[in-house]
Amino acid sequence: MHNRYRGLLSACLFMCTTLLFCAAPSHAHIIDQTVLVISLNGTITHTYTKPQLDALAYAIPPTEHYLPLNTPASTWQANTTGHIQGITFDELAPLLNDAWALTVTSPDGNQHQFDSPDLAEKLASLVWVTSASNPVATAPIAPYTVDIEGEAATSTTPLSIWLSWEGIPQLKEEIRRFAQLHDITITMSEVPKISSKLVQTQRGGGTVADVVMVQADYIFELAATGMLQSLDYLQPQTTQTSGNGSFHLFGRQWAIPLYYDSQLIFCNSALFQAAGLDPQAIKTLDDLQQVARTLDAVHPSAHAPLAWNLYSAYWLLPFQMGFGKDRLIEADGSVVVNDTASIAAVDYLMGLVDQGLVSINERDAMLANFIAGKTGMMLSSSYMIPELEKLGIGFETVAFPNNQQLQRPVVPL
């Protein structure tokens, strides 16, 4: 998981939040000094030193959603990926049922106050930045203090979470971190076919976990059976409107996207190097075909130069858009697959199959051939990156190319 997403949803789902708080300058004189003090209704709850905050920091994309309180955004020092280092304030503050005011006092005594009836849901829009590029020369005479007016979440009841599908090791790591930061107990269980278990548990009068990870496919079924709590009260500002709209059914909002994948071309580094090819030179569909032909000529004994999982529900969508389709779902909710763009996309893809440039595989077979060096390229998704890295496979990723004839991108849905 390359980007950090924080926050636990109510009752039945994960939610994604990427909002913020700001940073004290870093310098050698405050190594062991408390640089941040947080209090709730006048009572100190947390104190942090610079090393503690540095250890907690992670990469955060600098966007307009971040609210600098004591370090101007112009002084943030980005890393090589364009991100800054910091930690969102919702992780530093105590867990809250509600909050309505927050006062920040800087070392020089200046104060900034923020009042909002839904402040508790906006704490993630504040970030403590650890990568400011203009560190001061001397230690501050006092730490930054943040006083919150609100209601603490006082329950000590352990939480339970059901996990399934993909990314489980990364999610477990994030959940452990959340539990450690807030000194709470969270029990995690891997549950196959969570949707079925939810329905069975409800019918049998059993106990459902506090938080359940479900695939988007099951939202309709679970909402229709009354298994989900509506999330109409949440208005996330950092998720795409189209993503939120995917879970708007029966006039209610039932889920917030946690993350999404992007389809990519995965290139086998060893095969590309042996053929003298540069993966990043693939810019158009013509480039893709030419690279596939070169790989086929250099490695004729390979299974196929290009492969992907034809059995996936997502395999055709990018090419439909790249060949001229403007929308996947019509205004009346229908899906049209015999239009000109869809037919052109299928003709193109089947032409590659007929030329022996594409091998149609189920996911596991496709991955096995790629790992074994029998496939030079595979069309897959970004979720595959950590799996290949764990296996130590040399690879590069390339964005889906453009359709040079129509000057349209093959959209990586």
mmCIF file of C-alpha atoms in Angstrom:
data_model
loop_
_atom_site.group_PDB
_atom_site.id
_atom_site.type_symbol
_atom_site.label_atom_id
_atom_site.label_comp_id
_atom_site.label_asym_id
_atom_site.label_seq_id
_atom_site.Cartn_x
_atom_site.Cartn_y
_atom_site.Cartn_z
ATOM 1 C CA MET A 1 0.000 0.000 0.000
ATOM 2 C CA HIS A 2 1.889 3.071 -1.228
ATOM 3 C CA ASN A 3 -0.406 5.720 0.092
ATOM 4 C CA ARG A 4 -1.679 5.730 3.650
ATOM 5 C CA TYR A 5 -5.381 5.770 4.271
ATOM 6 C CA ARG A 6 -6.633 6.199 7.759
ATOM 7 C CA GLY A 7 -9.857 5.890 9.696
ATOM 8 C CA LEU A 8 -12.290 3.203 10.754
ATOM 9 C CA LEU A 9 -15.882 3.304 9.620
ATOM 10 C CA SER A 10 -18.917 2.639 11.724
ATOM 11 C CA ALA A 11 -20.624 -0.747 11.980
ATOM 12 C CA CYS A 12 -19.884 -2.442 8.716
ATOM 13 C CA LEU A 13 -17.352 -0.810 6.404
ATOM 14 C CA PHE A 14 -13.947 0.739 6.039
ATOM 15 C CA MET A 15 -13.852 4.357 5.002
ATOM 16 C CA CYS A 16 -11.060 6.318 3.445
ATOM 17 C CA THR A 17 -10.001 9.705 4.805
ATOM 18 C CA THR A 18 -7.135 11.862 3.642
ATOM 19 C CA LEU A 19 -7.445 15.195 5.440
ATOM 20 C CA LEU A 20 -4.836 17.118 7.660
ATOM 21 C CA PHE A 21 -2.815 19.152 10.414
ATOM 22 C CA CYS A 22 0.523 21.021 10.465
ATOM 23 C CA ALA A 23 4.072 20.873 11.613
ATOM 24 C CA ALA A 24 6.734 22.050 13.914
ATOM 25 C CA PRO A 25 10.086 22.927 12.343
ATOM 26 C CA SER A 26 12.756 20.267 12.697
ATOM 27 C CA HIS A 27 16.171 21.139 14.092
ATOM 28 C CA ALA A 28 18.868 19.602 16.257
ATOM 29 C CA HIS A 29 18.130 21.684 19.354
ATOM 30 C CA ILE A 30 14.784 20.019 20.085
ATOM 31 C CA ILE A 31 15.755 16.362 19.745
ATOM 32 C CA ASP A 32 14.616 15.424 23.259
ATOM 33 C CA GLN A 33 12.245 18.298 23.852
ATOM 34 C CA THR A 34 8.474 18.056 23.849
ATOM 35 C CA VAL A 35 7.337 19.845 20.710
ATOM 36 C CA LEU A 36 3.606 19.097 20.771
ATOM 37 C CA VAL A 37 1.134 18.990 23.655
ATOM 38 C CA ILE A 38 -2.484 17.965 23.066
ATOM 39 C CA SER A 39 -5.239 18.497 25.612
ATOM 40 C CA LEU A 40 -8.957 17.786 25.703
ATOM 41 C CA ASN A 41 -11.111 20.314 27.555
ATOM 42 C CA GLY A 42 -8.032 21.647 29.334
ATOM 43 C CA THR A 43 -6.616 18.264 30.415
ATOM 44 C CA ILE A 44 -3.399 17.069 28.761
ATOM 45 C CA THR A 45 -3.881 13.754 26.944
ATOM 46 C CA HIS A 46 -0.751 13.426 24.786
ATOM 47 C CA THR A 47 2.762 14.862 24.568
ATOM 48 C CA TYR A 48 5.162 14.211 21.695
ATOM 49 C CA THR A 49 8.872 14.759 21.128
ATOM 50 C CA LYS A 50 10.392 15.328 17.716
ATOM 51 C CA PRO A 51 11.796 11.759 17.418
ATOM 52 C CA GLN A 52 8.373 10.340 18.278
ATOM 53 C CA LEU A 53 6.679 12.399 15.580
ATOM 54 C CA ASP A 54 9.396 11.613 13.040
ATOM 55 C CA ALA A 55 8.887 7.893 13.703
ATOM 56 C CA LEU A 56 5.141 8.191 13.139
ATOM 57 C CA ALA A 57 5.377 10.267 9.952
ATOM 58 C CA TYR A 58 4.566 8.930 6.501
ATOM 59 C CA ALA A 59 4.243 10.254 2.964
ATOM 60 C CA ILE A 60 1.321 12.611 2.386
ATOM 61 C CA PRO A 61 0.459 14.103 -1.021
ATOM 62 C CA PRO A 62 0.490 17.922 -0.796
ATOM 63 C CA THR A 63 -2.980 19.007 -1.918
ATOM 64 C CA GLU A 64 -5.360 21.839 -1.200
ATOM 65 C CA HIS A 65 -7.073 19.655 1.418
ATOM 66 C CA TYR A 66 -4.145 20.114 3.805
ATOM 67 C CA LEU A 67 -4.405 22.964 6.290
ATOM 68 C CA PRO A 68 -1.027 24.366 7.441
ATOM 69 C CA LEU A 69 -1.311 25.862 10.911
ATOM 70 C CA ASN A 70 2.255 26.827 11.748
ATOM 71 C CA THR A 71 4.340 25.940 8.690
ATOM 72 C CA PRO A 72 3.476 27.636 5.383
ATOM 73 C CA ALA A 73 2.841 25.190 2.567
ATOM 74 C CA SER A 74 5.577 26.925 0.567
ATOM 75 C CA THR A 75 8.170 25.613 3.032
ATOM 76 C CA TRP A 76 7.134 21.965 2.859
ATOM 77 C CA GLN A 77 9.970 19.849 1.550
ATOM 78 C CA ALA A 78 8.724 17.159 -0.815
ATOM 79 C CA ASN A 79 10.443 13.816 -1.325
ATOM 80 C CA THR A 80 11.219 12.312 -4.723
ATOM 81 C CA THR A 81 7.588 11.261 -5.231
ATOM 82 C CA GLY A 82 6.269 14.767 -4.616
ATOM 83 C CA HIS A 83 4.955 13.905 -1.139
ATOM 84 C CA ILE A 84 5.717 15.508 2.201
ATOM 85 C CA GLN A 85 6.397 13.683 5.464
ATOM 86 C CA GLY A 86 3.871 14.155 8.222
ATOM 87 C CA ILE A 87 1.078 12.619 10.262
ATOM 88 C CA THR A 88 -2.586 13.538 10.274
ATOM 89 C CA PHE A 89 -3.915 14.987 13.498
ATOM 90 C CA ASP A 90 -6.719 12.468 13.880
ATOM 91 C CA GLU A 91 -4.005 9.929 14.685
ATOM 92 C CA LEU A 92 -2.297 12.123 17.265
ATOM 93 C CA ALA A 93 -5.422 13.292 19.088
ATOM 94 C CA PRO A 94 -7.534 11.155 21.436
ATOM 95 C CA LEU A 95 -10.483 9.268 19.996
ATOM 96 C CA LEU A 96 -13.564 11.487 20.072
ATOM 97 C CA ASN A 97 -17.310 11.062 19.898
ATOM 98 C CA ASP A 98 -17.656 14.724 19.045
ATOM 99 C CA ALA A 99 -15.645 17.950 18.864
ATOM 100 C CA TRP A 100 -16.588 21.545 18.108
ATOM 101 C CA ALA A 101 -13.561 23.776 18.762
ATOM 102 C CA LEU A 102 -9.786 23.578 18.531
ATOM 103 C CA THR A 103 -7.191 26.155 19.613
ATOM 104 C CA VAL A 104 -3.574 26.026 18.442
ATOM 105 C CA THR A 105 -0.995 28.013 20.394
ATOM 106 C CA SER A 106 2.421 28.408 18.760
ATOM 107 C CA PRO A 107 5.684 28.746 20.751
ATOM 108 C CA ASP A 108 5.574 32.536 20.396
ATOM 109 C CA GLY A 109 2.117 32.678 21.982
ATOM 110 C CA ASN A 110 0.070 33.311 18.842
ATOM 111 C CA GLN A 111 -3.249 31.509 18.781
ATOM 112 C CA HIS A 112 -5.487 30.209 16.010
ATOM 113 C CA GLN A 113 -8.964 28.919 16.760
ATOM 114 C CA PHE A 114 -11.117 26.665 14.613
ATOM 115 C CA ASP A 115 -14.805 26.236 15.322
ATOM 116 C CA SER A 116 -16.984 23.714 13.535
ATOM 117 C CA PRO A 117 -19.906 21.547 14.677
ATOM 118 C CA ASP A 118 -18.394 18.576 12.822
ATOM 119 C CA LEU A 119 -14.790 19.211 13.856
ATOM 120 C CA ALA A 120 -14.252 15.593 14.928
ATOM 121 C CA GLU A 121 -14.680 14.502 11.314
ATOM 122 C CA LYS A 122 -12.284 17.187 10.075
ATOM 123 C CA LEU A 123 -9.282 16.441 12.305
ATOM 124 C CA ALA A 124 -7.733 14.431 9.498
ATOM 125 C CA SER A 125 -7.543 17.639 7.468
ATOM 126 C CA LEU A 126 -4.839 18.880 9.829
ATOM 127 C CA VAL A 127 -1.307 17.566 9.536
ATOM 128 C CA TRP A 128 1.836 17.719 11.629
ATOM 129 C CA VAL A 129 4.527 18.151 8.987
ATOM 130 C CA THR A 130 8.019 16.828 9.700
ATOM 131 C CA SER A 131 9.638 17.878 6.411
ATOM 132 C CA ALA A 132 9.592 21.683 6.613
ATOM 133 C CA SER A 133 12.461 23.104 4.549
ATOM 134 C CA ASN A 134 13.183 26.151 6.711
ATOM 135 C CA PRO A 135 14.174 24.820 10.164
ATOM 136 C CA VAL A 136 14.717 27.552 12.701
ATOM 137 C CA ALA A 137 18.145 28.037 14.255
ATOM 138 C CA THR A 138 17.141 27.847 17.888
ATOM 139 C CA ALA A 139 14.762 25.777 19.913
ATOM 140 C CA PRO A 140 11.314 27.247 20.580
ATOM 141 C CA ILE A 141 10.751 28.520 24.087
ATOM 142 C CA ALA A 142 7.668 26.315 24.389
ATOM 143 C CA PRO A 143 5.991 23.499 22.484
ATOM 144 C CA TYR A 144 3.010 23.865 20.223
ATOM 145 C CA THR A 145 -0.152 23.220 22.191
ATOM 146 C CA VAL A 146 -3.473 22.103 20.781
ATOM 147 C CA ASP A 147 -6.553 22.190 22.987
ATOM 148 C CA ILE A 148 -9.687 20.450 21.767
ATOM 149 C CA GLU A 149 -13.169 21.101 23.070
ATOM 150 C CA GLY A 150 -15.152 17.931 22.655
ATOM 151 C CA GLU A 151 -16.383 14.625 24.035
ATOM 152 C CA ALA A 152 -13.942 11.747 24.417
ATOM 153 C CA ALA A 153 -14.758 8.233 23.286
ATOM 154 C CA THR A 154 -14.519 6.512 26.658
ATOM 155 C CA SER A 155 -15.537 2.951 25.790
ATOM 156 C CA THR A 156 -12.868 0.334 26.536
ATOM 157 C CA THR A 157 -14.741 -2.485 24.801
ATOM 158 C CA PRO A 158 -12.410 -4.343 22.398
ATOM 159 C CA LEU A 159 -13.227 -3.947 18.719
ATOM 160 C CA SER A 160 -13.484 -6.780 16.211
ATOM 161 C CA ILE A 161 -12.779 -6.604 12.489
ATOM 162 C CA TRP A 162 -13.404 -9.102 9.693
ATOM 163 C CA LEU A 163 -11.011 -8.937 6.756
ATOM 164 C CA SER A 164 -11.161 -10.607 3.384
ATOM 165 C CA TRP A 165 -10.141 -10.404 -0.260
ATOM 166 C CA GLU A 166 -6.813 -8.610 -0.817
ATOM 167 C CA GLY A 167 -4.242 -6.438 0.917
ATOM 168 C CA ILE A 168 -4.799 -8.192 4.236
ATOM 169 C CA PRO A 169 -1.161 -7.989 5.477
ATOM 170 C CA GLN A 170 -1.069 -4.247 4.779
ATOM 171 C CA LEU A 171 -4.454 -3.679 6.400
ATOM 172 C CA LYS A 172 -3.425 -5.641 9.487
ATOM 173 C CA GLU A 173 -0.327 -3.473 9.788
ATOM 174 C CA GLU A 174 -2.432 -0.303 9.629
ATOM 175 C CA ILE A 175 -4.956 -1.630 12.155
ATOM 176 C CA ARG A 176 -2.195 -2.591 14.610
ATOM 177 C CA ARG A 177 -0.754 0.902 14.239
ATOM 178 C CA PHE A 178 -4.162 2.473 14.911
ATOM 179 C CA ALA A 179 -4.661 0.291 17.992
ATOM 180 C CA GLN A 180 -1.218 1.146 19.357
ATOM 181 C CA LEU A 181 -1.664 4.893 18.807
ATOM 182 C CA HIS A 182 -4.954 4.928 20.700
ATOM 183 C CA ASP A 183 -4.216 2.172 23.248
ATOM 184 C CA ILE A 184 -7.193 0.034 22.293
ATOM 185 C CA THR A 185 -7.653 -3.679 21.637
ATOM 186 C CA ILE A 186 -8.683 -4.789 18.152
ATOM 187 C CA THR A 187 -9.242 -8.417 17.190
ATOM 188 C CA MET A 188 -8.712 -9.183 13.505
ATOM 189 C CA SER A 189 -10.108 -12.237 11.735
ATOM 190 C CA GLU A 190 -9.703 -13.353 8.128
ATOM 191 C CA VAL A 191 -13.120 -14.462 6.935
ATOM 192 C CA PRO A 192 -13.599 -15.923 3.438
ATOM 193 C CA LYS A 193 -16.872 -15.074 1.693
ATOM 194 C CA ILE A 194 -17.762 -12.347 4.176
ATOM 195 C CA SER A 195 -21.020 -11.502 2.416
ATOM 196 C CA SER A 196 -22.388 -15.002 2.993
ATOM 197 C CA LYS A 197 -21.206 -14.997 6.597
ATOM 198 C CA LEU A 198 -22.907 -11.657 7.249
ATOM 199 C CA VAL A 199 -26.255 -12.918 5.996
ATOM 200 C CA GLN A 200 -25.928 -16.229 7.879
ATOM 201 C CA THR A 201 -24.931 -14.450 11.080
ATOM 202 C CA GLN A 202 -27.871 -12.068 10.836
ATOM 203 C CA ARG A 203 -30.367 -14.858 10.221
ATOM 204 C CA GLY A 204 -28.901 -16.971 13.010
ATOM 205 C CA GLY A 205 -28.885 -14.176 15.560
ATOM 206 C CA GLY A 206 -25.099 -14.197 15.880
ATOM 207 C CA THR A 207 -22.729 -11.322 16.536
ATOM 208 C CA VAL A 208 -21.322 -9.382 13.614
ATOM 209 C CA ALA A 209 -17.903 -7.738 13.899
ATOM 210 C CA ASP A 210 -17.756 -3.996 14.582
ATOM 211 C CA VAL A 211 -16.032 -3.382 11.255
ATOM 212 C CA VAL A 212 -16.361 -5.608 8.217
ATOM 213 C CA MET A 213 -14.450 -5.360 4.956
ATOM 214 C CA VAL A 214 -16.675 -6.137 1.993
ATOM 215 C CA GLN A 215 -16.244 -5.957 -1.756
ATOM 216 C CA ALA A 216 -18.246 -3.379 -3.642
ATOM 217 C CA ASP A 217 -20.094 -6.188 -5.436
ATOM 218 C CA TYR A 218 -22.102 -6.975 -2.300
ATOM 219 C CA ILE A 219 -23.247 -3.477 -1.329
ATOM 220 C CA PHE A 220 -26.615 -3.812 -3.094
ATOM 221 C CA GLU A 221 -27.418 -7.153 -1.461
ATOM 222 C CA LEU A 222 -26.367 -6.052 2.025
ATOM 223 C CA ALA A 223 -28.149 -2.697 1.827
ATOM 224 C CA ALA A 224 -31.346 -4.322 0.561
ATOM 225 C CA THR A 225 -31.380 -6.765 3.494
ATOM 226 C CA GLY A 226 -30.850 -4.022 6.081
ATOM 227 C CA MET A 227 -27.349 -5.176 7.027
ATOM 228 C CA LEU A 228 -25.659 -1.802 6.550
ATOM 229 C CA GLN A 229 -25.847 1.477 8.414
ATOM 230 C CA SER A 230 -26.418 4.467 6.165
ATOM 231 C CA LEU A 231 -23.475 6.881 5.946
ATOM 232 C CA ASP A 232 -25.451 9.931 4.839
ATOM 233 C CA TYR A 233 -23.902 11.936 7.681
ATOM 234 C CA LEU A 234 -20.423 11.573 6.172
ATOM 235 C CA GLN A 235 -19.355 14.076 3.537
ATOM 236 C CA PRO A 236 -15.746 13.202 2.644
ATOM 237 C CA GLN A 237 -13.974 15.954 0.731
ATOM 238 C CA THR A 238 -11.036 13.927 -0.534
ATOM 239 C CA THR A 239 -12.777 11.086 -2.347
ATOM 240 C CA GLN A 240 -13.971 11.379 -5.916
ATOM 241 C CA THR A 241 -17.642 12.163 -6.409
ATOM 242 C CA SER A 242 -17.939 9.332 -8.921
ATOM 243 C CA GLY A 243 -16.521 6.901 -6.366
ATOM 244 C CA ASN A 244 -19.013 7.932 -3.702
ATOM 245 C CA GLY A 245 -21.832 7.790 -6.230
ATOM 246 C CA SER A 246 -21.097 4.132 -6.886
ATOM 247 C CA PHE A 247 -22.466 3.330 -3.429
ATOM 248 C CA HIS A 248 -25.534 5.580 -3.494
ATOM 249 C CA LEU A 249 -28.585 3.307 -3.597
ATOM 250 C CA PHE A 250 -32.227 3.712 -2.582
ATOM 251 C CA GLY A 251 -31.529 7.412 -2.016
ATOM 252 C CA ARG A 252 -28.880 6.721 0.676
ATOM 253 C CA GLN A 253 -25.093 6.502 0.908
ATOM 254 C CA TRP A 254 -24.006 3.030 2.032
ATOM 255 C CA ALA A 255 -20.234 3.058 1.694
ATOM 256 C CA ILE A 256 -17.193 5.252 1.154
ATOM 257 C CA PRO A 257 -14.368 3.927 -1.077
ATOM 258 C CA LEU A 258 -11.313 2.781 0.874
ATOM 259 C CA TYR A 259 -8.967 2.516 -2.103
ATOM 260 C CA TYR A 260 -9.002 1.767 -5.792
ATOM 261 C CA ASP A 261 -6.732 0.011 -8.249
ATOM 262 C CA SER A 262 -5.551 1.199 -11.627
ATOM 263 C CA GLN A 263 -4.980 -1.159 -14.531
ATOM 264 C CA LEU A 264 -1.385 -1.212 -15.771
ATOM 265 C CA ILE A 265 0.941 -2.994 -18.167
ATOM 266 C CA PHE A 266 3.475 -5.068 -16.210
ATOM 267 C CA CYS A 267 6.733 -5.641 -18.118
ATOM 268 C CA ASN A 268 9.197 -8.451 -17.313
ATOM 269 C CA SER A 269 12.503 -6.607 -16.871
ATOM 270 C CA ALA A 270 14.722 -9.561 -17.809
ATOM 271 C CA LEU A 271 12.903 -10.230 -21.091
ATOM 272 C CA PHE A 272 12.808 -6.549 -22.020
ATOM 273 C CA GLN A 273 16.518 -6.095 -21.322
ATOM 274 C CA ALA A 274 17.407 -9.168 -23.381
ATOM 275 C CA ALA A 275 15.389 -7.762 -26.279
ATOM 276 C CA GLY A 276 16.868 -4.270 -25.903
ATOM 277 C CA LEU A 277 13.454 -2.752 -25.252
ATOM 278 C CA ASP A 278 12.429 0.165 -23.049
ATOM 279 C CA PRO A 279 9.018 -0.355 -21.390
ATOM 280 C CA GLN A 280 8.515 3.388 -21.078
ATOM 281 C CA ALA A 281 8.547 3.689 -24.876
ATOM 282 C CA ILE A 282 5.049 2.172 -24.978
ATOM 283 C CA LYS A 283 2.900 5.237 -25.595
ATOM 284 C CA THR A 284 0.361 4.076 -28.202
ATOM 285 C CA LEU A 285 -1.421 0.888 -29.224
ATOM 286 C CA ASP A 286 0.932 0.699 -32.210
ATOM 287 C CA ASP A 287 3.893 0.803 -29.798
ATOM 288 C CA LEU A 288 2.339 -1.997 -27.762
ATOM 289 C CA GLN A 289 1.940 -4.206 -30.828
ATOM 290 C CA GLN A 290 5.476 -3.505 -32.036
ATOM 291 C CA VAL A 291 6.971 -4.332 -28.638
ATOM 292 C CA ALA A 292 4.925 -7.547 -28.528
ATOM 293 C CA ARG A 293 6.203 -8.556 -31.980
ATOM 294 C CA THR A 294 9.812 -7.858 -30.960
ATOM 295 C CA LEU A 295 9.460 -9.929 -27.799
ATOM 296 C CA ASP A 296 7.919 -12.738 -29.838
ATOM 297 C CA ALA A 297 10.846 -12.657 -32.287
ATOM 298 C CA VAL A 298 13.532 -12.559 -29.583
ATOM 299 C CA HIS A 299 11.867 -15.150 -27.344
ATOM 300 C CA PRO A 300 9.980 -17.472 -29.743
ATOM 301 C CA SER A 301 9.820 -20.256 -27.156
ATOM 302 C CA ALA A 302 7.982 -18.045 -24.677
ATOM 303 C CA HIS A 303 4.314 -18.721 -24.011
ATOM 304 C CA ALA A 304 3.216 -15.345 -25.419
ATOM 305 C CA PRO A 305 4.577 -11.797 -25.460
ATOM 306 C CA LEU A 306 1.413 -10.387 -23.875
ATOM 307 C CA ALA A 307 -1.214 -11.907 -21.597
ATOM 308 C CA TRP A 308 -4.083 -11.001 -19.407
ATOM 309 C CA ASN A 309 -7.035 -12.405 -17.572
ATOM 310 C CA LEU A 310 -9.927 -12.404 -20.006
ATOM 311 C CA TYR A 311 -12.152 -13.792 -17.246
ATOM 312 C CA SER A 312 -11.908 -10.617 -15.163
ATOM 313 C CA ALA A 313 -14.958 -8.365 -15.088
ATOM 314 C CA TYR A 314 -12.797 -5.359 -15.916
ATOM 315 C CA TRP A 315 -10.753 -6.482 -18.912
ATOM 316 C CA LEU A 316 -12.793 -4.809 -21.680
ATOM 317 C CA LEU A 317 -13.738 -1.483 -20.069
ATOM 318 C CA PRO A 318 -10.504 0.466 -20.758
ATOM 319 C CA PHE A 319 -10.520 -0.543 -24.408
ATOM 320 C CA GLN A 320 -14.179 0.350 -24.831
ATOM 321 C CA MET A 321 -13.354 3.887 -23.687
ATOM 322 C CA GLY A 322 -10.190 3.985 -25.790
ATOM 323 C CA PHE A 323 -12.134 3.076 -28.917
ATOM 324 C CA GLY A 324 -14.695 5.830 -28.507
ATOM 325 C CA LYS A 325 -17.237 4.887 -25.860
ATOM 326 C CA ASP A 326 -18.272 7.930 -23.822
ATOM 327 C CA ARG A 327 -20.062 6.194 -20.978
ATOM 328 C CA LEU A 328 -20.236 2.672 -19.597
ATOM 329 C CA ILE A 329 -23.748 3.004 -18.181
ATOM 330 C CA GLU A 330 -26.540 4.624 -20.147
ATOM 331 C CA ALA A 331 -28.909 7.231 -18.718
ATOM 332 C CA ASP A 332 -31.595 4.572 -18.202
ATOM 333 C CA GLY A 333 -29.154 2.327 -16.298
ATOM 334 C CA SER A 334 -28.635 -0.135 -19.137
ATOM 335 C CA VAL A 335 -25.278 -1.403 -20.396
ATOM 336 C CA VAL A 336 -24.728 -1.481 -24.165
ATOM 337 C CA VAL A 337 -22.041 -3.826 -25.515
ATOM 338 C CA ASN A 338 -22.939 -3.969 -29.218
ATOM 339 C CA ASP A 339 -22.198 -0.327 -30.017
ATOM 340 C CA THR A 340 -19.525 0.690 -32.533
ATOM 341 C CA ALA A 341 -16.860 1.439 -29.906
ATOM 342 C CA SER A 342 -17.297 -1.864 -28.058
ATOM 343 C CA ILE A 343 -17.222 -3.876 -31.289
ATOM 344 C CA ALA A 344 -14.059 -2.060 -32.413
ATOM 345 C CA ALA A 345 -12.406 -2.775 -29.056
ATOM 346 C CA VAL A 346 -13.228 -6.486 -29.222
ATOM 347 C CA ASP A 347 -12.068 -6.691 -32.857
ATOM 348 C CA TYR A 348 -8.736 -5.113 -31.911
ATOM 349 C CA LEU A 349 -8.162 -7.423 -28.969
ATOM 350 C CA MET A 350 -9.178 -10.581 -30.800
ATOM 351 C CA GLY A 351 -6.901 -9.511 -33.645
ATOM 352 C CA LEU A 352 -3.975 -9.581 -31.204
ATOM 353 C CA VAL A 353 -5.049 -13.057 -30.097
ATOM 354 C CA ASP A 354 -5.265 -14.263 -33.711
ATOM 355 C CA GLN A 355 -1.747 -12.930 -34.364
ATOM 356 C CA GLY A 356 -0.410 -14.931 -31.411
ATOM 357 C CA LEU A 357 0.565 -11.759 -29.560
ATOM 358 C CA VAL A 358 -1.868 -12.191 -26.665
ATOM 359 C CA SER A 359 -2.475 -15.253 -24.535
ATOM 360 C CA ILE A 360 -5.818 -15.530 -22.762
ATOM 361 C CA ASN A 361 -5.236 -16.815 -19.229
ATOM 362 C CA GLU A 362 -6.967 -17.108 -15.913
ATOM 363 C CA ARG A 363 -5.295 -14.881 -13.318
ATOM 364 C CA ASP A 364 -3.112 -17.517 -11.619
ATOM 365 C CA ALA A 365 -1.884 -18.951 -14.933
ATOM 366 C CA MET A 366 -1.113 -15.469 -16.236
ATOM 367 C CA LEU A 367 0.897 -14.633 -13.126
ATOM 368 C CA ALA A 368 2.728 -17.982 -13.189
ATOM 369 C CA ASN A 369 3.790 -17.449 -16.815
ATOM 370 C CA PHE A 370 4.980 -13.915 -16.045
ATOM 371 C CA ILE A 371 7.039 -15.087 -13.057
ATOM 372 C CA ALA A 372 8.532 -17.959 -15.088
ATOM 373 C CA GLY A 373 9.596 -15.594 -17.873
ATOM 374 C CA LYS A 374 7.164 -17.099 -20.380
ATOM 375 C CA THR A 375 5.247 -13.837 -20.757
ATOM 376 C CA GLY A 376 6.882 -10.498 -21.434
ATOM 377 C CA MET A 377 3.912 -8.325 -20.543
ATOM 378 C CA MET A 378 0.668 -8.772 -18.668
ATOM 379 C CA LEU A 379 -2.289 -6.461 -18.361
ATOM 380 C CA SER A 380 -3.196 -6.445 -14.705
ATOM 381 C CA SER A 381 -3.845 -4.013 -11.887
ATOM 382 C CA SER A 382 -1.842 -2.100 -9.294
ATOM 383 C CA TYR A 383 -2.836 -4.550 -6.553
ATOM 384 C CA MET A 384 -0.289 -6.903 -8.135
ATOM 385 C CA ILE A 385 2.678 -4.636 -7.303
ATOM 386 C CA PRO A 386 3.255 -5.748 -3.669
ATOM 387 C CA GLU A 387 2.856 -9.401 -4.654
ATOM 388 C CA LEU A 388 5.547 -9.162 -7.338
ATOM 389 C CA GLU A 389 7.824 -7.152 -5.049
ATOM 390 C CA LYS A 390 7.466 -9.815 -2.366
ATOM 391 C CA LEU A 391 8.449 -12.492 -4.891
ATOM 392 C CA GLY A 392 11.492 -10.472 -5.953
ATOM 393 C CA ILE A 393 10.446 -10.376 -9.613
ATOM 394 C CA GLY A 394 12.084 -7.687 -11.730
ATOM 395 C CA PHE A 395 9.364 -5.656 -13.418
ATOM 396 C CA GLU A 396 8.337 -2.213 -14.598
ATOM 397 C CA THR A 397 4.862 -0.771 -14.872
ATOM 398 C CA VAL A 398 3.594 1.274 -17.803
ATOM 399 C CA ALA A 399 0.356 3.215 -18.145
ATOM 400 C CA PHE A 400 -2.185 1.937 -20.639
ATOM 401 C CA PRO A 401 -1.377 3.500 -24.036
ATOM 402 C CA ASN A 402 -3.308 5.887 -26.252
ATOM 403 C CA ASN A 403 -5.344 4.886 -29.279
ATOM 404 C CA GLN A 404 -3.349 6.897 -31.800
ATOM 405 C CA GLN A 405 -6.084 6.764 -34.441
ATOM 406 C CA LEU A 406 -8.730 8.383 -32.261
ATOM 407 C CA GLN A 407 -6.335 10.295 -29.993
ATOM 408 C CA ARG A 408 -8.074 8.775 -26.991
ATOM 409 C CA PRO A 409 -6.478 7.087 -23.981
ATOM 410 C CA VAL A 410 -7.145 3.466 -23.156
ATOM 411 C CA VAL A 411 -8.539 4.491 -19.777
ATOM 412 C CA PRO A 412 -7.070 2.469 -16.849
ATOM 413 C CA LEU A 413 -10.367 1.845 -15.061
#
